[in-house]
Amino acid sequence: MKILVINSGSSSLKYQLIDMETESVLAKGLCERIGIANSNFVYKAHGQTVEQQIDMPDHKVAVKLVLDKLTDKDVGVIASMSEIDGVGHRVVASGEAFKKPTLVTPETMRVMEEIKDLAPLHNPAAIVGVKACLSQMPDTPMVLVFDTCFHFTMPDYAYMYAIDYAHYEKYKIRRYGAHGTSHKYVAEEAAKYLGKPIEDLKIITCHLGNGSSISAVKGGKCIDTSMGFTPLAGVPMGTRSGDIDFAAAEYLAKKENMDVSQTLAYLNKKCGMLGVSGVSSDFRDLSAAADGGNDRARLALDMFAYATKKYIGAYAAALDGVDAIVFTAGIGENDDRVRAGVLANMDYLGVKLDADKNSHCPRGVIAEIQAADSAVKILVIPTNEELVIARETVREANLA
Ligand code: AMP
């Protein structure tokens, strides 16, 4: 069985074709600058990469290109489109309208339209992506897989904001979280790796990438997460401020004559590591700059490690203890300095890093990096959000 996973952005479309028997990637790639001059198409299969500058005026054309390549007699991996058994679409926000992965139907697409302003940059793109795929594969089952679903097990006292309850009821303003597929995947992988039933484990999962979020997972269920109504909340990120006093934002907006949308764009795109350091949003650049004596790069890195450490402390309390801490995503998997900074001086919690194992952590595989006498396991686990989307697609569309 083969599942196509689609991740649509407003001007991009990432795709993977996954063979579910082996859970391996047959082909993957990216359509960039859709609807913009100089569109770029990338296709990887058979260990080779094909890159082409092809005009892609809209997502429909992009999807057609993907399908043509997948079935191409020279570089393709399937003989015909009928070999694609289902399509899984990544969707950022669900609101309270969808609490689990959901089959694409006219009715679910109507609800998707209703909730699209919950993630104005992302959800409209997902709708466009679904429509583009439906135009090419009208009879193939498709499933919407939301970043928020894993977090619906949070108790009310964790997801509520202390606002007028009537406004929660009317507008569903609350914590939803993000990166749910990643948190779910690495928590389940951690349990498998440790050889223990997930029901018995308390795990803190740290998805640290360009966007970062931390989750508390008890018995396989999320009980709290650092992102909020949108992915702006939590620790400071590449370009996002993370948690900030709303009054500070309002004060700044008045001083700089920014309206609400401009202020939000500023907090999402000009803050975080980039804003503090003035150097870059990329942790590799920040480390190099800090090593070269740039004190604002040092400050940004220290702020990130400190904020992440505080969430771990908070979630150890929320979980009534912790069995394992998992690091994943671009920074979590690759940046040993960040991991060391986050976990410094946590012996009192039973968390003790092995400095050597941490700095020699192998890439692309699960690795254990705690000291021999650490009560808490510390794991580095490569995330695989596409595989979770493909698995959910199989389950929801009854393809197994
Ligand atoms: P992601 O959003 O998961 O793709 O993560 C992207 C971020 O991971 C980049 O912005 C980098 O800051 C960070 N990253 C990727 N590779 C490395 C590396 N080898 N060392 C340190 N940071 C890295």
GROMACS .gro file of C-alpha atoms and ligand atoms in nm:
model
  423
    1MET     CA    1   0.000   0.000   0.000
    2LYS     CA    2   0.124   0.348  -0.090
    3ILE     CA    3   0.028   0.677   0.070
    4LEU     CA    4   0.105   1.023  -0.065
    5VAL     CA    5   0.167   1.281   0.209
    6ILE     CA    6   0.111   1.644   0.115
    7ASN     CA    7   0.220   1.948   0.316
    8SER     CA    8   0.092   2.262   0.144
    9GLY     CA    9   0.218   2.611   0.218
   10SER     CA   10   0.086   2.927   0.059
   11SER     CA   11   0.352   2.914  -0.215
   12SER     CA   12   0.502   2.570  -0.157
   13LEU     CA   13   0.407   2.204  -0.153
   14LYS     CA   14   0.615   1.930   0.009
   15TYR     CA   15   0.535   1.569  -0.077
   16GLN     CA   16   0.640   1.214   0.012
   17LEU     CA   17   0.522   0.885  -0.131
   18ILE     CA   18   0.549   0.622   0.142
   19ASP     CA   19   0.535   0.244   0.101
   20MET     CA   20   0.337   0.138   0.408
   21GLU     CA   21   0.449  -0.225   0.398
   22THR     CA   22   0.805  -0.117   0.477
   23GLU     CA   23   0.723   0.237   0.600
   24SER     CA   24   0.994   0.360   0.365
   25VAL     CA   25   0.999   0.669   0.144
   26LEU     CA   26   0.976   0.586  -0.228
   27ALA     CA   27   1.003   0.945  -0.347
   28LYS     CA   28   0.987   1.292  -0.199
   29GLY     CA   29   1.037   1.651  -0.292
   30LEU     CA   30   0.926   2.007  -0.293
   31CYS     CA   31   0.751   2.258  -0.517
   32GLU     CA   32   0.867   2.609  -0.434
   33ARG     CA   33   0.754   2.955  -0.541
   34ILE     CA   34   0.414   2.835  -0.665
   35GLY     CA   35   0.236   3.131  -0.821
   36ILE     CA   36   0.560   3.334  -0.816
   37ALA     CA   37   0.818   3.383  -1.092
   38ASN     CA   38   1.100   3.123  -1.111
   39SER     CA   39   0.907   2.830  -0.958
   40ASN     CA   40   1.133   2.544  -0.858
   41PHE     CA   41   1.052   2.172  -0.858
   42VAL     CA   42   1.257   1.917  -0.664
   43TYR     CA   43   1.208   1.539  -0.690
   44LYS     CA   44   1.415   1.275  -0.508
   45ALA     CA   45   1.392   0.903  -0.581
   46HIS     CA   46   1.625   0.609  -0.643
   47GLY     CA   47   1.898   0.803  -0.456
   48GLN     CA   48   1.891   1.077  -0.717
   49THR     CA   49   1.768   1.435  -0.715
   50VAL     CA   50   1.598   1.603  -1.009
   51GLU     CA   51   1.565   1.982  -0.989
   52GLN     CA   52   1.380   2.183  -1.252
   53GLN     CA   53   1.274   2.543  -1.300
   54ILE     CA   54   0.918   2.492  -1.423
   55ASP     CA   55   0.634   2.742  -1.424
   56MET     CA   56   0.386   2.651  -1.148
   57PRO     CA   57   0.110   2.913  -1.158
   58ASP     CA   58  -0.099   2.732  -0.895
   59HIS     CA   59  -0.108   2.425  -0.667
   60LYS     CA   60  -0.309   2.226  -0.923
   61VAL     CA   61  -0.019   2.248  -1.168
   62ALA     CA   62   0.224   2.159  -0.888
   63VAL     CA   63   0.026   1.845  -0.794
   64LYS     CA   64   0.006   1.743  -1.161
   65LEU     CA   65   0.385   1.778  -1.187
   66VAL     CA   66   0.434   1.564  -0.877
   67LEU     CA   67   0.205   1.290  -1.013
   68ASP     CA   68   0.370   1.303  -1.356
   69LYS     CA   69   0.711   1.256  -1.197
   70LEU     CA   70   0.597   0.975  -0.966
   71THR     CA   71   0.466   0.786  -1.271
   72ASP     CA   72   0.745   0.889  -1.512
   73LYS     CA   73   0.885   0.589  -1.700
   74ASP     CA   74   1.247   0.691  -1.628
   75VAL     CA   75   1.255   0.843  -1.280
   76GLY     CA   76   0.912   0.738  -1.148
   77VAL     CA   77   0.844   0.492  -0.865
   78ILE     CA   78   0.493   0.375  -0.960
   79ALA     CA   79   0.340   0.263  -1.289
   80SER     CA   80   0.018   0.461  -1.252
   81MET     CA   81  -0.168   0.693  -1.018
   82SER     CA   82  -0.400   0.409  -0.922
   83GLU     CA   83  -0.116   0.271  -0.710
   84ILE     CA   84  -0.166   0.562  -0.468
   85ASP     CA   85  -0.411   0.421  -0.214
   86GLY     CA   86  -0.464   0.738  -0.013
   87VAL     CA   87  -0.348   1.095   0.041
   88GLY     CA   88  -0.272   1.244   0.383
   89HIS     CA   89  -0.281   1.622   0.411
   90ARG     CA   90  -0.104   1.804   0.691
   91VAL     CA   91  -0.322   2.076   0.842
   92VAL     CA   92  -0.190   2.318   1.104
   93ALA     CA   93  -0.504   2.421   1.295
   94SER     CA   94  -0.826   2.235   1.374
   95GLY     CA   95  -0.990   2.457   1.631
   96GLU     CA   96  -1.236   2.241   1.823
   97ALA     CA   97  -1.402   2.141   1.496
   98PHE     CA   98  -1.177   1.838   1.437
   99LYS     CA   99  -1.041   1.639   1.729
  100LYS     CA  100  -0.899   1.356   1.523
  101PRO     CA  101  -0.776   1.293   1.169
  102THR     CA  102  -1.075   1.327   0.939
  103LEU     CA  103  -1.170   1.199   0.596
  104VAL     CA  104  -1.203   1.464   0.325
  105THR     CA  105  -1.571   1.504   0.228
  106PRO     CA  106  -1.769   1.802   0.099
  107GLU     CA  107  -1.891   1.855   0.457
  108THR     CA  108  -1.544   1.846   0.619
  109MET     CA  109  -1.417   2.086   0.351
  110ARG     CA  110  -1.705   2.322   0.433
  111VAL     CA  111  -1.596   2.319   0.799
  112MET     CA  112  -1.233   2.371   0.692
  113GLU     CA  113  -1.346   2.690   0.514
  114GLU     CA  114  -1.521   2.803   0.832
  115ILE     CA  115  -1.211   2.766   1.050
  116LYS     CA  116  -0.945   2.886   0.808
  117ASP     CA  117  -0.877   3.213   0.991
  118LEU     CA  118  -0.750   3.014   1.292
  119ALA     CA  119  -0.421   2.981   1.099
  120PRO     CA  120  -0.446   3.242   0.825
  121LEU     CA  121  -0.103   3.165   0.680
  122HIS     CA  122  -0.139   2.786   0.678
  123ASN     CA  123  -0.497   2.656   0.669
  124PRO     CA  124  -0.603   2.826   0.343
  125ALA     CA  125  -0.295   2.667   0.182
  126ALA     CA  126  -0.404   2.323   0.305
  127ILE     CA  127  -0.748   2.376   0.150
  128VAL     CA  128  -0.584   2.471  -0.180
  129GLY     CA  129  -0.364   2.159  -0.158
  130VAL     CA  130  -0.664   1.929  -0.096
  131LYS     CA  131  -0.856   2.081  -0.387
  132ALA     CA  132  -0.554   2.049  -0.616
  133CYS     CA  133  -0.521   1.679  -0.527
  134LEU     CA  134  -0.896   1.618  -0.565
  135SER     CA  135  -0.880   1.766  -0.914
  136GLN     CA  136  -0.620   1.507  -1.014
  137MET     CA  137  -0.735   1.210  -0.802
  138PRO     CA  138  -1.109   1.253  -0.739
  139ASP     CA  139  -1.160   0.890  -0.634
  140THR     CA  140  -0.862   0.851  -0.401
  141PRO     CA  141  -0.948   0.869  -0.028
  142MET     CA  142  -0.792   1.169   0.143
  143VAL     CA  143  -0.746   1.243   0.511
  144LEU     CA  144  -0.684   1.570   0.695
  145VAL     CA  145  -0.423   1.520   0.969
  146PHE     CA  146  -0.407   1.813   1.210
  147ASP     CA  147  -0.100   1.930   1.406
  148THR     CA  148  -0.332   1.992   1.698
  149CYS     CA  149  -0.501   1.650   1.736
  150PHE     CA  150  -0.248   1.491   1.971
  151HIS     CA  151  -0.307   1.772   2.220
  152PHE     CA  152  -0.682   1.722   2.261
  153THR     CA  153  -0.621   1.501   2.563
  154MET     CA  154  -0.510   1.804   2.766
  155PRO     CA  155  -0.731   1.859   3.071
  156ASP     CA  156  -0.945   2.174   3.069
  157TYR     CA  157  -0.734   2.345   3.336
  158ALA     CA  158  -0.428   2.309   3.108
  159TYR     CA  159  -0.585   2.427   2.783
  160MET     CA  160  -0.799   2.712   2.916
  161TYR     CA  161  -0.686   3.073   2.917
  162ALA     CA  162  -0.814   3.277   3.210
  163ILE     CA  163  -1.046   3.489   2.998
  164ASP     CA  164  -1.421   3.543   3.022
  165TYR     CA  165  -1.559   3.190   2.988
  166ALA     CA  166  -1.830   3.318   2.754
  167HIS     CA  167  -1.557   3.416   2.507
  168TYR     CA  168  -1.405   3.071   2.524
  169GLU     CA  169  -1.748   2.924   2.448
  170LYS     CA  170  -1.824   3.171   2.171
  171TYR     CA  171  -1.487   3.183   1.993
  172LYS     CA  172  -1.313   2.867   2.121
  173ILE     CA  173  -1.012   3.071   2.229
  174ARG     CA  174  -0.786   2.828   2.417
  175ARG     CA  175  -0.454   2.646   2.396
  176TYR     CA  176  -0.440   2.406   2.100
  177GLY     CA  177  -0.065   2.343   2.068
  178ALA     CA  178   0.119   2.239   1.753
  179HIS     CA  179   0.373   1.982   1.624
  180GLY     CA  180   0.130   1.716   1.754
  181THR     CA  181   0.230   1.453   1.499
  182SER     CA  182   0.595   1.494   1.599
  183HIS     CA  183   0.530   1.479   1.975
  184LYS     CA  184   0.314   1.170   1.926
  185TYR     CA  185   0.571   0.999   1.706
  186VAL     CA  186   0.873   1.054   1.932
  187ALA     CA  187   0.680   0.966   2.249
  188GLU     CA  188   0.574   0.634   2.092
  189GLU     CA  189   0.924   0.570   1.958
  190ALA     CA  190   1.069   0.640   2.304
  191ALA     CA  191   0.840   0.382   2.465
  192LYS     CA  192   0.929   0.125   2.197
  193TYR     CA  193   1.300   0.198   2.239
  194LEU     CA  194   1.281   0.171   2.617
  195GLY     CA  195   1.083  -0.153   2.586
  196LYS     CA  196   0.809  -0.027   2.819
  197PRO     CA  197   0.434   0.016   2.767
  198ILE     CA  198   0.370   0.382   2.690
  199GLU     CA  199   0.082   0.368   2.941
  200ASP     CA  200   0.342   0.343   3.219
  201LEU     CA  201   0.563   0.632   3.108
  202LYS     CA  202   0.591   1.003   3.183
  203ILE     CA  203   0.774   1.167   2.894
  204ILE     CA  204   0.871   1.526   2.816
  205THR     CA  205   0.909   1.571   2.441
  206CYS     CA  206   1.112   1.870   2.316
  207HIS     CA  207   1.052   1.945   1.947
  208LEU     CA  208   1.321   2.208   1.892
  209GLY     CA  209   1.340   2.340   1.538
  210ASN     CA  210   1.272   2.663   1.361
  211GLY     CA  211   0.947   2.646   1.554
  212SER     CA  212   0.984   2.484   1.896
  213SER     CA  213   0.739   2.329   2.137
  214ILE     CA  214   0.761   2.114   2.446
  215SER     CA  215   0.493   1.866   2.556
  216ALA     CA  216   0.418   1.667   2.870
  217VAL     CA  217   0.304   1.317   2.775
  218LYS     CA  218   0.153   1.090   3.042
  219GLY     CA  219   0.064   0.734   2.951
  220GLY     CA  220   0.092   0.825   2.581
  221LYS     CA  221  -0.148   1.118   2.612
  222CYS     CA  222  -0.055   1.484   2.596
  223ILE     CA  223  -0.144   1.665   2.919
  224ASP     CA  224   0.018   2.000   2.841
  225THR     CA  225   0.211   2.173   2.565
  226SER     CA  226   0.397   2.501   2.530
  227MET     CA  227   0.238   2.641   2.215
  228GLY     CA  228  -0.098   2.806   2.255
  229PHE     CA  229  -0.389   2.928   2.046
  230THR     CA  230  -0.128   2.961   1.771
  231PRO     CA  231   0.236   2.853   1.732
  232LEU     CA  232   0.350   3.195   1.856
  233ALA     CA  233   0.348   3.092   2.223
  234GLY     CA  234   0.604   2.904   2.431
  235VAL     CA  235   0.982   2.929   2.411
  236PRO     CA  236   1.145   3.196   2.191
  237MET     CA  237   1.200   3.053   1.841
  238GLY     CA  238   1.386   3.129   1.518
  239THR     CA  239   1.183   3.442   1.447
  240ARG     CA  240   0.893   3.412   1.695
  241SER     CA  241   0.892   3.585   2.032
  242GLY     CA  242   0.737   3.297   2.227
  243ASP     CA  243   0.556   3.392   2.550
  244ILE     CA  244   0.531   3.767   2.597
  245ASP     CA  245   0.322   3.997   2.816
  246PHE     CA  246   0.043   4.126   2.592
  247ALA     CA  247   0.077   4.469   2.752
  248ALA     CA  248   0.439   4.489   2.632
  249ALA     CA  249   0.323   4.417   2.276
  250GLU     CA  250   0.052   4.682   2.302
  251TYR     CA  251   0.305   4.937   2.437
  252LEU     CA  252   0.543   4.863   2.150
  253ALA     CA  253   0.262   4.881   1.893
  254LYS     CA  254   0.168   5.229   2.013
  255LYS     CA  255   0.529   5.350   2.014
  256GLU     CA  256   0.598   5.212   1.665
  257ASN     CA  257   0.255   5.295   1.519
  258MET     CA  258   0.179   4.932   1.433
  259ASP     CA  259  -0.176   4.798   1.405
  260VAL     CA  260  -0.273   4.456   1.543
  261SER     CA  261  -0.181   4.264   1.225
  262GLN     CA  262   0.152   4.441   1.196
  263THR     CA  263   0.229   4.370   1.562
  264LEU     CA  264   0.146   4.004   1.516
  265ALA     CA  265   0.360   3.983   1.202
  266TYR     CA  266   0.642   4.149   1.397
  267LEU     CA  267   0.612   3.899   1.685
  268ASN     CA  268   0.605   3.607   1.440
  269LYS     CA  269   0.875   3.713   1.197
  270LYS     CA  270   1.112   3.967   1.348
  271CYS     CA  271   1.161   3.847   1.704
  272GLY     CA  272   1.300   3.533   1.870
  273MET     CA  273   1.660   3.438   1.803
  274LEU     CA  274   1.678   3.669   1.503
  275GLY     CA  275   1.545   3.972   1.689
  276VAL     CA  276   1.758   3.929   2.000
  277SER     CA  277   2.083   3.839   1.822
  278GLY     CA  278   2.047   4.058   1.515
  279VAL     CA  279   2.250   3.779   1.351
  280SER     CA  280   2.026   3.496   1.231
  281SER     CA  281   1.738   3.266   1.319
  282ASP     CA  282   1.960   2.965   1.247
  283PHE     CA  283   2.126   2.804   1.548
  284ARG     CA  284   2.439   2.716   1.349
  285ASP     CA  285   2.493   3.085   1.270
  286LEU     CA  286   2.419   3.179   1.631
  287SER     CA  287   2.675   2.931   1.770
  288ALA     CA  288   2.940   3.054   1.529
  289ALA     CA  289   2.868   3.416   1.617
  290ALA     CA  290   2.867   3.346   1.992
  291ASP     CA  291   3.201   3.163   1.957
  292GLY     CA  292   3.332   3.468   1.777
  293GLY     CA  293   3.243   3.687   2.074
  294ASN     CA  294   2.902   3.819   1.965
  295ASP     CA  295   2.729   3.875   2.300
  296ARG     CA  296   2.380   3.912   2.160
  297ALA     CA  297   2.411   3.573   1.988
  298ARG     CA  298   2.523   3.432   2.325
  299LEU     CA  299   2.222   3.600   2.488
  300ALA     CA  300   1.974   3.455   2.235
  301LEU     CA  301   2.113   3.103   2.288
  302ASP     CA  302   2.106   3.142   2.667
  303MET     CA  303   1.746   3.267   2.653
  304PHE     CA  304   1.644   2.966   2.443
  305ALA     CA  305   1.811   2.714   2.673
  306TYR     CA  306   1.671   2.882   2.985
  307ALA     CA  307   1.314   2.896   2.851
  308THR     CA  308   1.328   2.530   2.744
  309LYS     CA  309   1.471   2.429   3.083
  310LYS     CA  310   1.186   2.610   3.260
  311TYR     CA  311   0.926   2.418   3.056
  312ILE     CA  312   1.097   2.090   3.143
  313GLY     CA  313   1.086   2.183   3.513
  314ALA     CA  314   0.721   2.285   3.484
  315TYR     CA  315   0.626   1.965   3.300
  316ALA     CA  316   0.813   1.742   3.546
  317ALA     CA  317   0.582   1.901   3.804
  318ALA     CA  318   0.273   1.864   3.582
  319LEU     CA  319   0.354   1.495   3.522
  320ASP     CA  320   0.434   1.426   3.890
  321GLY     CA  321   0.778   1.307   3.780
  322VAL     CA  322   0.952   1.220   3.458
  323ASP     CA  323   1.090   0.894   3.313
  324ALA     CA  324   1.233   1.026   2.987
  325ILE     CA  325   1.318   1.352   2.813
  326VAL     CA  326   1.321   1.336   2.433
  327PHE     CA  327   1.491   1.580   2.197
  328THR     CA  328   1.384   1.599   1.834
  329ALA     CA  329   1.371   1.822   1.518
  330GLY     CA  330   1.653   2.028   1.362
  331ILE     CA  331   1.800   2.169   1.682
  332GLY     CA  332   1.696   1.891   1.920
  333GLU     CA  333   1.852   1.624   1.698
  334ASN     CA  334   2.167   1.810   1.596
  335ASP     CA  335   2.270   2.075   1.845
  336ASP     CA  336   2.453   1.916   2.140
  337ARG     CA  337   2.532   2.258   2.289
  338VAL     CA  338   2.167   2.344   2.316
  339ARG     CA  339   2.090   2.004   2.475
  340ALA     CA  340   2.371   2.055   2.726
  341GLY     CA  341   2.252   2.407   2.806
  342VAL     CA  342   1.892   2.298   2.854
  343LEU     CA  343   1.981   2.009   3.087
  344ALA     CA  344   2.257   2.178   3.289
  345ASN     CA  345   2.228   2.136   3.667
  346MET     CA  346   1.918   1.920   3.665
  347ASP     CA  347   2.068   1.646   3.883
  348TYR     CA  348   1.817   1.734   4.154
  349LEU     CA  349   1.545   1.602   3.916
  350GLY     CA  350   1.740   1.286   3.841
  351VAL     CA  351   1.839   1.428   3.501
  352LYS     CA  352   2.210   1.381   3.430
  353LEU     CA  353   2.357   1.416   3.084
  354ASP     CA  354   2.666   1.223   2.970
  355ALA     CA  355   2.872   1.503   2.810
  356ASP     CA  356   3.065   1.266   2.586
  357LYS     CA  357   2.760   1.073   2.463
  358ASN     CA  358   2.587   1.405   2.401
  359SER     CA  359   2.865   1.555   2.192
  360HIS     CA  360   2.920   1.230   1.998
  361CYS     CA  361   2.552   1.160   1.947
  362PRO     CA  362   2.503   0.977   1.613
  363ARG     CA  363   2.272   1.143   1.360
  364GLY     CA  364   1.957   0.994   1.212
  365VAL     CA  365   1.910   0.716   1.469
  366ILE     CA  366   1.773   0.692   1.822
  367ALA     CA  367   2.045   0.762   2.077
  368GLU     CA  368   2.058   0.753   2.458
  369ILE     CA  369   2.269   1.031   2.607
  370GLN     CA  370   2.212   1.018   2.983
  371ALA     CA  371   2.485   0.938   3.234
  372ALA     CA  372   2.497   0.586   3.381
  373ASP     CA  373   2.357   0.714   3.714
  374SER     CA  374   2.081   0.931   3.564
  375ALA     CA  375   1.737   0.829   3.691
  376VAL     CA  376   1.578   0.986   3.383
  377LYS     CA  377   1.648   0.860   3.031
  378ILE     CA  378   1.756   1.127   2.786
  379LEU     CA  379   1.687   1.032   2.424
  380VAL     CA  380   1.754   1.192   2.088
  381ILE     CA  381   1.494   1.066   1.839
  382PRO     CA  382   1.469   1.171   1.473
  383THR     CA  383   1.114   1.285   1.412
  384ASN     CA  384   0.903   1.163   1.121
  385GLU     CA  385   0.585   1.366   1.088
  386GLU     CA  386   0.513   1.237   0.736
  387LEU     CA  387   0.506   0.877   0.857
  388VAL     CA  388   0.254   0.965   1.129
  389ILE     CA  389   0.037   1.141   0.867
  390ALA     CA  390   0.060   0.833   0.642
  391ARG     CA  391  -0.029   0.597   0.930
  392GLU     CA  392  -0.325   0.814   1.033
  393THR     CA  393  -0.440   0.821   0.668
  394VAL     CA  394  -0.438   0.441   0.652
  395ARG     CA  395  -0.631   0.418   0.979
  396GLU     CA  396  -0.888   0.690   0.911
  397ALA     CA  397  -0.957   0.581   0.552
  398ASN     CA  398  -0.982   0.213   0.660
  399LEU     CA  399  -0.713   0.113   0.413
  400ALA     CA  400  -0.540  -0.149   0.628
  401AMP     P1  401   1.353   2.226   1.166
  401AMP     O1  402   1.252   2.337   1.177
  401AMP     O2  403   1.321   2.108   1.249
  401AMP     O3  404   1.387   2.190   1.023
  401AMP     O4  405   1.489   2.285   1.228
  401AMP     C1  406   1.556   2.389   1.165
  401AMP     C2  407   1.662   2.444   1.257
  401AMP     O5  408   1.748   2.340   1.305
  401AMP     C3  409   1.755   2.540   1.183
  401AMP     O6  410   1.705   2.669   1.190
  401AMP     C4  411   1.883   2.526   1.260
  401AMP     O7  412   1.885   2.629   1.357
  401AMP     C5  413   1.875   2.393   1.332
  401AMP     N1  414   1.978   2.299   1.285
  401AMP     C6  415   1.972   2.219   1.177
  401AMP     N2  416   2.086   2.146   1.166
  401AMP     C7  417   2.165   2.183   1.270
  401AMP     C8  418   2.296   2.147   1.313
  401AMP     N3  419   2.368   2.054   1.249
  401AMP     N4  420   2.344   2.205   1.425
  401AMP     C9  421   2.271   2.297   1.490
  401AMP     N5  422   2.148   2.336   1.452
  401AMP    C10  423   2.096   2.281   1.345
   0.00000   0.00000   0.00000
